[in-house]
Amino acid sequence: MVTFTNAAHAVQQPSLPNSLYLEVADRIANRLCRDAIWDKDRCNWLGWGMEYSQQRRSAVYQACGSELYGGTIGIALFLAELLKYTGDRQQLRCLEGAVNQAWSMHAKRSPSLRHSFYSGSCGIAFAMTRIGELLQRERLIERGMTLMLELRDVPIDKKNIDVIGGSAGAIPALLLLAKKYSEASLLDLACAHGQHLLGLAEQNPMGASWATITSPVKANLTGFAHGTAGIATALVSLYQATGDQSYLLQAESALQYEKQWFHEDESNWEDLRQTGHANQSCSMGWCHGAPGIGLSRLRLLQLQPLLPNRPTISQDLEAALASTSRALMKPWAPGMNNYSLCHGAAGNAELMILAGQYLQRPDLSAVAEKVGQDGYDFYVKQGLPWPCGNSGAGESPNLMLGMAGIGHFYLRLYDPLQVASVLSIWPDD
């Protein structure tokens, strides 16, 4: 078992005053409002992203889409979470424009991504419902629920099944809304996704896993966004909601599969993508590696009365906390890293925020605060561009790779109880 040392002892500087977290989020929001491009009652943004073609990536300057991951609904969700603290009219105007833009474009989503939480209509529907709740606007809640209910008539895609692209991401959102709004048909849809995952599982003596990406891999992936950790977590949530043992058994088999890829010397799990980086066996991100796997184990720990294999879950969480903390406590090196939610410091720090809160561990919270302090010192005080998750191409406005996500991270530091995580959707228990 990996022993996690008290990370707070490594924090060299005092934490920022709590009000400064809100100030940073507000600054980012005001920049987003300044840069919005308008067409009547809709607005959008331009920013740097990465385009993939023939297994190669190139930087492109492009308009945002509509989805939660990189589109206007993700920016709107950040602004809505912020608005309850600022009451800023310009932020409200941009929020409304971003929602209108997402609604006008959602029907153009590829049918294969309609069920996706981060990349499709499921996430747009969920975000609209959340925004409606925050603004106390029944029309938005109804619009979000209508869009979610429409997914009952959309075939579930056979290829897009992971947390980012399909079933594993949709299940927690469906379960949350099914319970909150007493909508049994959404529970039925979540179960349909669960059965879809059970049917696509690949079984071998090492456990259950799933083929989730088309690019070259050494074996089916570990990790939260694209691998077994995220799928197992969704299946256990379904077991909690339904009592169906088949979900639990498959989830335990998936955890067994992931166990074989654990590197004890790194307190991390192997990244099985064939990326061409010969010296990199493990990654450190929400999408791949210990931070995301830690979030999965934290959710499973919450559900531990349902799980017979409790020691392994606790040990995995301890290992993920140890390696993620070590990575975040290193001196910040501008130009070498990024602050994105998907695979940057802000997303990695989400594990520390949630674990610090749930486990009542102020030493973990202190690690996240150190990340907030570094961002303030290097980018706010010096007026430098925020490093986004696009390989250094430049600033992006969006949620998962860009500035809206960085602002959301600072809001989470400011009020982790009231600002909902966008990296780990936990159905209300």
Coordinates of C-alpha atoms in Angstrom, one line a residue:
M1 CA 0.0 0.0 0.0
V2 CA 1.3 3.5 -0.9
T3 CA 1.4 5.8 2.1
F4 CA 0.2 9.4 1.3
T5 CA 2.2 12.0 3.2
N6 CA 0.7 15.2 4.5
A7 CA 0.9 17.4 1.4
A8 CA 0.2 20.6 3.3
H9 CA 3.7 20.5 4.8
A10 CA 5.0 21.0 1.3
V11 CA 3.1 24.2 0.6
Q12 CA 5.7 27.0 0.9
Q13 CA 3.5 30.0 0.5
P14 CA 0.2 31.0 2.3
S15 CA -3.0 30.3 0.4
L16 CA -4.7 33.2 -1.4
P17 CA -7.5 35.0 0.4
N18 CA -10.7 33.2 -0.5
S19 CA -12.1 36.3 -2.2
L20 CA -9.2 36.3 -4.7
Y21 CA -10.4 33.0 -6.1
L22 CA -13.7 34.7 -7.0
E23 CA -11.8 37.6 -8.4
V24 CA -9.8 35.4 -10.8
A25 CA -13.0 33.7 -12.0
D26 CA -14.6 37.1 -12.5
R27 CA -11.6 38.4 -14.4
I28 CA -11.8 35.4 -16.8
A29 CA -15.5 35.8 -17.3
N30 CA -15.1 39.5 -18.1
R31 CA -12.5 38.7 -20.7
L32 CA -14.9 36.1 -22.2
C33 CA -17.6 38.7 -22.3
R34 CA -15.3 41.2 -24.0
D35 CA -14.3 38.7 -26.7
A36 CA -17.7 37.3 -27.5
I37 CA -18.8 37.6 -31.2
W38 CA -22.5 38.4 -31.6
D39 CA -25.2 37.7 -34.1
K40 CA -28.5 39.1 -32.8
D41 CA -29.3 37.1 -29.6
R42 CA -26.5 34.5 -30.1
C43 CA -22.8 34.7 -29.3
N44 CA -19.8 32.6 -30.0
W45 CA -16.0 32.7 -29.5
L46 CA -12.9 32.1 -31.5
G47 CA -9.8 30.4 -30.0
W48 CA -7.0 28.0 -30.6
G49 CA -7.6 24.3 -30.8
M50 CA -6.1 21.2 -32.3
E51 CA -7.2 19.5 -35.5
Y52 CA -6.5 15.8 -36.0
S53 CA -5.8 14.4 -39.5
Q54 CA -4.1 11.1 -40.3
Q55 CA -2.9 10.7 -36.7
R56 CA -1.3 14.1 -36.7
R57 CA -2.2 17.2 -34.8
S58 CA -2.0 20.8 -36.0
A59 CA -3.1 24.1 -34.4
V60 CA -6.1 25.8 -35.8
Y61 CA -7.9 29.1 -34.9
Q62 CA -11.6 28.3 -34.9
A63 CA -15.1 29.0 -33.7
C64 CA -16.5 27.1 -30.8
G65 CA -19.0 24.4 -31.3
S66 CA -22.1 23.9 -29.1
E67 CA -21.0 21.0 -26.9
L68 CA -20.0 21.0 -23.2
Y69 CA -16.3 20.0 -23.9
G70 CA -15.3 22.7 -26.3
G71 CA -18.4 24.7 -27.1
T72 CA -20.7 27.5 -26.0
I73 CA -22.8 25.5 -23.6
G74 CA -19.7 24.8 -21.5
I75 CA -18.8 28.5 -21.4
A76 CA -22.4 29.3 -20.5
L77 CA -22.3 26.8 -17.6
F78 CA -19.2 28.5 -16.1
L79 CA -20.9 31.9 -16.4
A80 CA -24.1 30.5 -14.7
E81 CA -22.1 29.1 -11.8
L82 CA -20.3 32.5 -11.4
L83 CA -23.4 34.7 -11.8
K84 CA -24.9 33.7 -8.5
Y85 CA -21.9 35.5 -6.8
T86 CA -21.5 38.5 -9.1
G87 CA -24.9 39.3 -10.5
D88 CA -23.1 40.9 -13.4
R89 CA -25.5 41.9 -16.2
Q90 CA -22.9 41.6 -19.0
Q91 CA -22.1 38.0 -17.8
L92 CA -25.8 37.2 -17.9
R93 CA -26.1 38.6 -21.4
C94 CA -23.2 36.5 -22.7
L95 CA -24.6 33.4 -20.8
E96 CA -27.9 33.8 -22.6
G97 CA -26.2 34.4 -26.0
A98 CA -24.1 31.3 -25.5
V99 CA -27.2 29.2 -24.6
N100 CA -29.0 30.4 -27.6
Q101 CA -26.1 29.5 -29.8
A102 CA -25.9 26.0 -28.4
W103 CA -29.6 25.5 -28.8
S104 CA -29.5 26.7 -32.4
M105 CA -26.7 24.2 -33.2
H106 CA -27.5 21.1 -31.2
A107 CA -29.6 19.5 -33.9
K108 CA -26.6 19.6 -36.2
R109 CA -24.7 17.2 -33.9
S110 CA -23.6 13.9 -35.5
P111 CA -26.1 11.2 -34.6
S112 CA -23.2 9.1 -33.3
L113 CA -22.5 11.7 -30.6
R114 CA -26.0 12.6 -29.6
H115 CA -25.8 10.5 -26.4
S116 CA -22.4 11.9 -25.5
F117 CA -22.1 14.0 -22.3
Y118 CA -19.0 16.0 -23.2
S119 CA -19.3 16.0 -26.9
G120 CA -23.0 15.8 -27.7
S121 CA -26.7 16.5 -26.9
C122 CA -26.7 14.7 -23.6
G123 CA -24.2 17.2 -22.1
I124 CA -26.0 20.2 -23.7
A125 CA -29.3 19.0 -22.2
F126 CA -27.7 18.5 -18.8
A127 CA -26.0 21.9 -18.8
M128 CA -29.2 23.6 -19.8
T129 CA -31.1 22.0 -17.0
R130 CA -28.3 23.0 -14.5
I131 CA -28.3 26.6 -15.9
G132 CA -32.1 26.8 -15.6
E133 CA -31.8 25.7 -11.9
L134 CA -29.1 28.2 -11.2
L135 CA -31.1 31.1 -12.8
Q136 CA -34.4 29.8 -11.6
R137 CA -35.8 29.7 -15.2
E138 CA -38.3 26.9 -15.7
R139 CA -38.2 27.4 -19.5
L140 CA -34.5 26.4 -19.6
I141 CA -35.1 23.4 -17.3
E142 CA -37.9 22.3 -19.5
R143 CA -35.8 22.8 -22.7
G144 CA -33.0 20.7 -21.2
M145 CA -35.3 17.9 -20.0
T146 CA -37.0 17.9 -23.4
L147 CA -33.7 17.5 -25.2
M148 CA -32.7 14.8 -22.8
L149 CA -35.9 12.9 -23.3
E150 CA -35.5 13.1 -27.0
L151 CA -32.5 10.8 -26.7
R152 CA -34.9 7.9 -26.0
D153 CA -35.6 7.8 -29.7
V154 CA -31.9 8.0 -30.8
P155 CA -30.1 4.7 -31.3
I156 CA -27.1 4.2 -29.0
D157 CA -23.9 4.3 -30.9
K158 CA -21.7 1.2 -30.8
K159 CA -18.4 2.9 -31.0
N160 CA -18.7 6.0 -28.7
I161 CA -19.1 4.3 -25.3
D162 CA -16.6 6.0 -23.0
V163 CA -17.0 8.9 -20.5
I164 CA -16.0 11.5 -23.2
G165 CA -18.0 10.1 -26.1
G166 CA -20.9 8.0 -25.0
S167 CA -22.6 5.6 -22.6
A168 CA -20.3 5.8 -19.6
G169 CA -20.6 9.6 -19.6
A170 CA -24.3 9.6 -20.2
I171 CA -25.2 7.2 -17.4
P172 CA -24.4 9.4 -14.3
A173 CA -26.2 12.4 -15.9
L174 CA -29.3 10.4 -16.7
L175 CA -29.4 8.9 -13.2
L176 CA -29.1 12.3 -11.6
L177 CA -31.9 13.8 -13.7
A178 CA -34.1 10.7 -13.4
K179 CA -34.0 11.0 -9.6
K180 CA -34.2 14.8 -9.3
Y181 CA -37.2 15.0 -11.7
S182 CA -38.8 11.6 -11.0
E183 CA -38.5 10.7 -14.7
A184 CA -38.4 6.9 -14.9
S185 CA -37.8 6.9 -18.6
L186 CA -34.4 8.4 -18.0
L187 CA -33.5 5.6 -15.6
D188 CA -34.6 3.2 -18.4
L189 CA -32.3 4.9 -20.8
A190 CA -29.4 4.8 -18.4
C191 CA -30.1 1.0 -18.1
A192 CA -30.1 0.7 -21.8
H193 CA -26.7 2.3 -21.9
G194 CA -25.6 -0.1 -19.1
Q195 CA -26.7 -3.1 -21.1
H196 CA -24.9 -1.7 -24.1
L197 CA -21.7 -1.6 -22.1
L198 CA -22.2 -5.1 -20.8
G199 CA -22.7 -6.4 -24.3
L200 CA -19.5 -4.7 -25.6
A201 CA -17.2 -5.8 -22.8
E202 CA -14.2 -7.8 -23.9
Q203 CA -13.5 -10.6 -21.4
N204 CA -10.1 -12.3 -20.8
P205 CA -8.4 -13.9 -17.8
M206 CA -7.2 -10.4 -16.8
G207 CA -10.7 -9.0 -16.5
A208 CA -13.1 -6.9 -18.6
S209 CA -12.2 -4.0 -20.8
W210 CA -13.5 -2.0 -23.7
A211 CA -12.2 -0.9 -27.1
T212 CA -13.0 2.8 -26.9
I213 CA -10.7 4.6 -29.4
T214 CA -9.7 3.9 -33.0
S215 CA -6.0 5.1 -32.7
P216 CA -3.3 2.5 -32.0
V217 CA -3.2 1.0 -28.5
K218 CA -1.1 -1.5 -26.6
A219 CA -4.3 -2.9 -25.0
N220 CA -7.7 -1.5 -24.1
L221 CA -7.2 1.7 -22.1
T222 CA -7.1 2.3 -18.4
G223 CA -8.2 5.7 -17.1
F224 CA -11.4 7.7 -16.5
A225 CA -12.3 9.6 -19.7
H226 CA -11.5 6.8 -22.2
G227 CA -10.9 3.6 -20.2
T228 CA -12.1 1.1 -17.7
A229 CA -12.1 3.4 -14.6
G230 CA -14.9 5.6 -16.0
I231 CA -16.9 2.7 -17.4
A232 CA -16.7 0.7 -14.1
T233 CA -17.8 3.8 -12.1
A234 CA -20.8 4.2 -14.3
L235 CA -21.7 0.6 -13.9
V236 CA -21.5 0.7 -10.2
S237 CA -23.8 3.8 -10.2
L238 CA -26.3 1.7 -12.2
Y239 CA -26.0 -1.1 -9.7
Q240 CA -26.8 1.3 -6.9
A241 CA -29.8 2.6 -8.7
T242 CA -31.2 -0.8 -9.9
G243 CA -29.7 -3.6 -7.7
D244 CA -28.8 -5.5 -10.9
Q245 CA -25.8 -7.7 -10.0
S246 CA -24.6 -7.9 -13.6
Y247 CA -23.4 -4.3 -13.4
L248 CA -21.5 -4.9 -10.2
L249 CA -19.8 -8.0 -11.5
Q250 CA -18.7 -6.4 -14.7
A251 CA -17.4 -3.3 -12.8
E252 CA -15.3 -5.5 -10.5
S253 CA -13.9 -7.4 -13.5
A254 CA -13.0 -4.0 -15.0
L255 CA -11.2 -3.0 -11.9
Q256 CA -9.3 -6.3 -12.0
Y257 CA -8.2 -5.5 -15.5
E258 CA -7.0 -2.1 -14.6
K259 CA -5.0 -3.5 -11.6
Q260 CA -2.5 -5.3 -13.8
W261 CA -1.4 -2.0 -15.4
F262 CA -0.5 -0.3 -12.1
H263 CA 3.1 0.8 -11.8
E264 CA 4.0 0.8 -8.1
D265 CA 7.1 2.8 -8.6
E266 CA 5.1 5.7 -10.1
S267 CA 1.8 5.1 -8.1
N268 CA 0.1 5.4 -11.4
W269 CA -1.5 3.3 -14.2
E270 CA 0.0 2.7 -17.6
D271 CA -1.2 4.9 -20.5
L272 CA -1.8 2.2 -23.1
R273 CA -2.0 4.6 -26.1
Q274 CA 0.8 4.2 -28.6
T275 CA 1.7 7.9 -28.6
G276 CA 5.2 7.7 -29.9
H277 CA 6.7 8.9 -26.6
A278 CA 9.0 6.1 -25.7
N279 CA 9.8 7.4 -22.2
Q280 CA 6.2 7.9 -21.1
S281 CA 4.5 4.9 -19.7
C282 CA 2.0 6.8 -17.4
S283 CA 0.1 10.0 -18.0
M284 CA -1.1 12.5 -15.4
G285 CA -4.5 13.8 -16.3
W286 CA -8.2 13.6 -15.7
C287 CA -8.5 11.8 -19.1
H288 CA -5.5 9.4 -18.7
G289 CA -3.7 8.5 -15.5
A290 CA -3.9 8.8 -11.7
P291 CA -6.1 12.0 -11.3
G292 CA -9.0 10.6 -13.2
I293 CA -8.6 7.1 -11.8
G294 CA -8.5 8.7 -8.3
L295 CA -11.9 10.4 -9.0
S296 CA -13.3 7.0 -10.0
R297 CA -12.1 5.4 -6.8
L298 CA -13.4 8.3 -4.7
R299 CA -16.8 7.7 -6.2
L300 CA -16.5 4.0 -5.5
L301 CA -15.4 4.7 -2.0
Q302 CA -18.6 6.7 -1.5
L303 CA -20.5 3.6 -2.6
Q304 CA -18.3 1.2 -0.6
P305 CA -21.2 -0.5 1.3
L306 CA -22.2 -1.9 -2.1
L307 CA -18.7 -3.2 -2.9
P308 CA -17.1 -6.3 -1.3
N309 CA -13.6 -5.4 -2.4
R310 CA -13.1 -2.3 -0.3
P311 CA -9.4 -2.5 0.5
T312 CA -8.3 -2.4 -3.2
I313 CA -10.4 0.7 -3.8
S314 CA -8.9 2.5 -0.8
Q315 CA -5.4 1.5 -1.8
D316 CA -5.9 2.7 -5.4
L317 CA -7.3 6.0 -4.1
E318 CA -4.3 6.4 -1.8
A319 CA -1.9 5.7 -4.7
A320 CA -3.7 8.2 -7.0
L321 CA -3.6 10.9 -4.3
A322 CA 0.1 10.4 -3.7
S323 CA 1.2 10.6 -7.4
T324 CA -1.2 13.4 -8.2
S325 CA -0.1 15.4 -5.2
R326 CA 3.6 14.9 -6.1
A327 CA 3.0 16.2 -9.6
L328 CA 1.0 19.2 -8.4
M329 CA 3.5 20.2 -5.7
K330 CA 6.4 20.5 -8.1
P331 CA 7.5 24.1 -8.7
W332 CA 5.4 25.5 -11.5
A333 CA 7.2 25.8 -14.8
P334 CA 5.5 28.2 -17.2
G335 CA 5.6 27.0 -20.8
M336 CA 5.9 23.3 -19.7
N337 CA 2.4 22.6 -18.5
N338 CA -1.2 23.8 -18.8
Y339 CA -4.1 24.7 -16.6
S340 CA -6.9 22.9 -18.5
L341 CA -9.5 20.7 -16.9
C342 CA -9.0 17.8 -19.3
H343 CA -5.3 17.1 -18.9
G344 CA -3.9 20.1 -17.0
A345 CA -3.3 21.3 -13.4
A346 CA -6.8 22.5 -12.8
G347 CA -8.3 19.2 -13.7
N348 CA -5.8 17.3 -11.7
A349 CA -6.5 19.5 -8.7
E350 CA -10.2 18.6 -8.9
L351 CA -9.2 15.3 -7.3
M352 CA -7.7 17.2 -4.4
I353 CA -10.8 19.4 -4.0
L354 CA -13.2 16.5 -4.0
A355 CA -11.1 14.2 -1.8
G356 CA -10.3 17.0 0.6
Q357 CA -14.0 17.7 1.0
Y358 CA -15.2 14.1 1.1
L359 CA -12.4 12.7 3.3
Q360 CA -12.2 15.9 5.4
R361 CA -8.5 16.2 4.6
P362 CA -7.3 19.8 4.6
D363 CA -3.8 18.7 3.5
L364 CA -5.4 17.6 0.2
S365 CA -7.3 20.9 -0.2
A366 CA -4.0 22.7 0.4
V367 CA -2.6 21.1 -2.7
A368 CA -5.4 22.5 -4.9
E369 CA -4.9 25.9 -3.2
K370 CA -1.2 25.8 -4.2
V371 CA -2.3 25.3 -7.8
G372 CA -4.6 28.3 -7.5
Q373 CA -1.8 30.3 -5.9
D374 CA 0.6 29.4 -8.8
G375 CA -1.9 30.5 -11.4
Y376 CA -2.5 33.8 -9.7
D377 CA 1.2 34.5 -9.3
F378 CA 2.2 33.6 -12.8
Y379 CA -0.7 34.6 -15.0
V380 CA -2.9 37.1 -13.2
K381 CA -0.3 39.2 -11.5
Q382 CA 2.0 39.2 -14.5
G383 CA -0.8 39.6 -17.1
L384 CA 0.4 36.6 -19.1
P385 CA -1.9 34.4 -21.2
W386 CA -3.3 31.3 -19.5
P387 CA -1.7 28.1 -20.8
C388 CA -4.5 26.0 -22.2
G389 CA -4.7 22.3 -23.1
N390 CA -3.9 22.6 -26.8
S391 CA -0.2 21.9 -26.8
G392 CA 0.8 25.6 -26.4
A393 CA -1.1 26.8 -29.4
G394 CA -2.6 29.8 -27.5
E395 CA -5.6 30.7 -25.3
S396 CA -8.9 28.9 -25.9
P397 CA -12.2 30.2 -24.4
N398 CA -13.8 26.8 -23.8
L399 CA -14.5 24.7 -20.7
M400 CA -12.4 21.6 -20.9
L401 CA -9.3 22.9 -22.7
G402 CA -9.5 26.6 -22.0
M403 CA -10.3 29.7 -19.9
A404 CA -13.9 28.9 -18.9
G405 CA -12.6 25.7 -17.3
I406 CA -9.8 27.6 -15.5
G407 CA -12.4 30.0 -14.3
H408 CA -14.5 27.1 -13.1
F409 CA -11.6 25.7 -11.2
Y410 CA -11.2 29.0 -9.3
L411 CA -14.9 28.9 -8.5
R412 CA -14.5 25.4 -7.2
L413 CA -11.7 26.7 -4.9
Y414 CA -14.0 29.6 -3.8
D415 CA -17.1 27.5 -3.0
P416 CA -16.7 23.7 -3.5
L417 CA -20.0 23.0 -1.8
Q418 CA -22.2 25.1 -4.1
V419 CA -20.2 24.9 -7.4
A420 CA -20.8 21.5 -9.0
S421 CA -17.8 19.6 -10.4
V422 CA -17.9 19.1 -14.2
L423 CA -15.3 16.3 -14.1
S424 CA -17.2 13.8 -11.9
I425 CA -21.0 13.8 -12.1
W426 CA -22.3 12.1 -8.9
P427 CA -26.0 11.2 -8.9
D428 CA -27.6 12.5 -5.8
D429 CA -27.6 9.8 -3.1

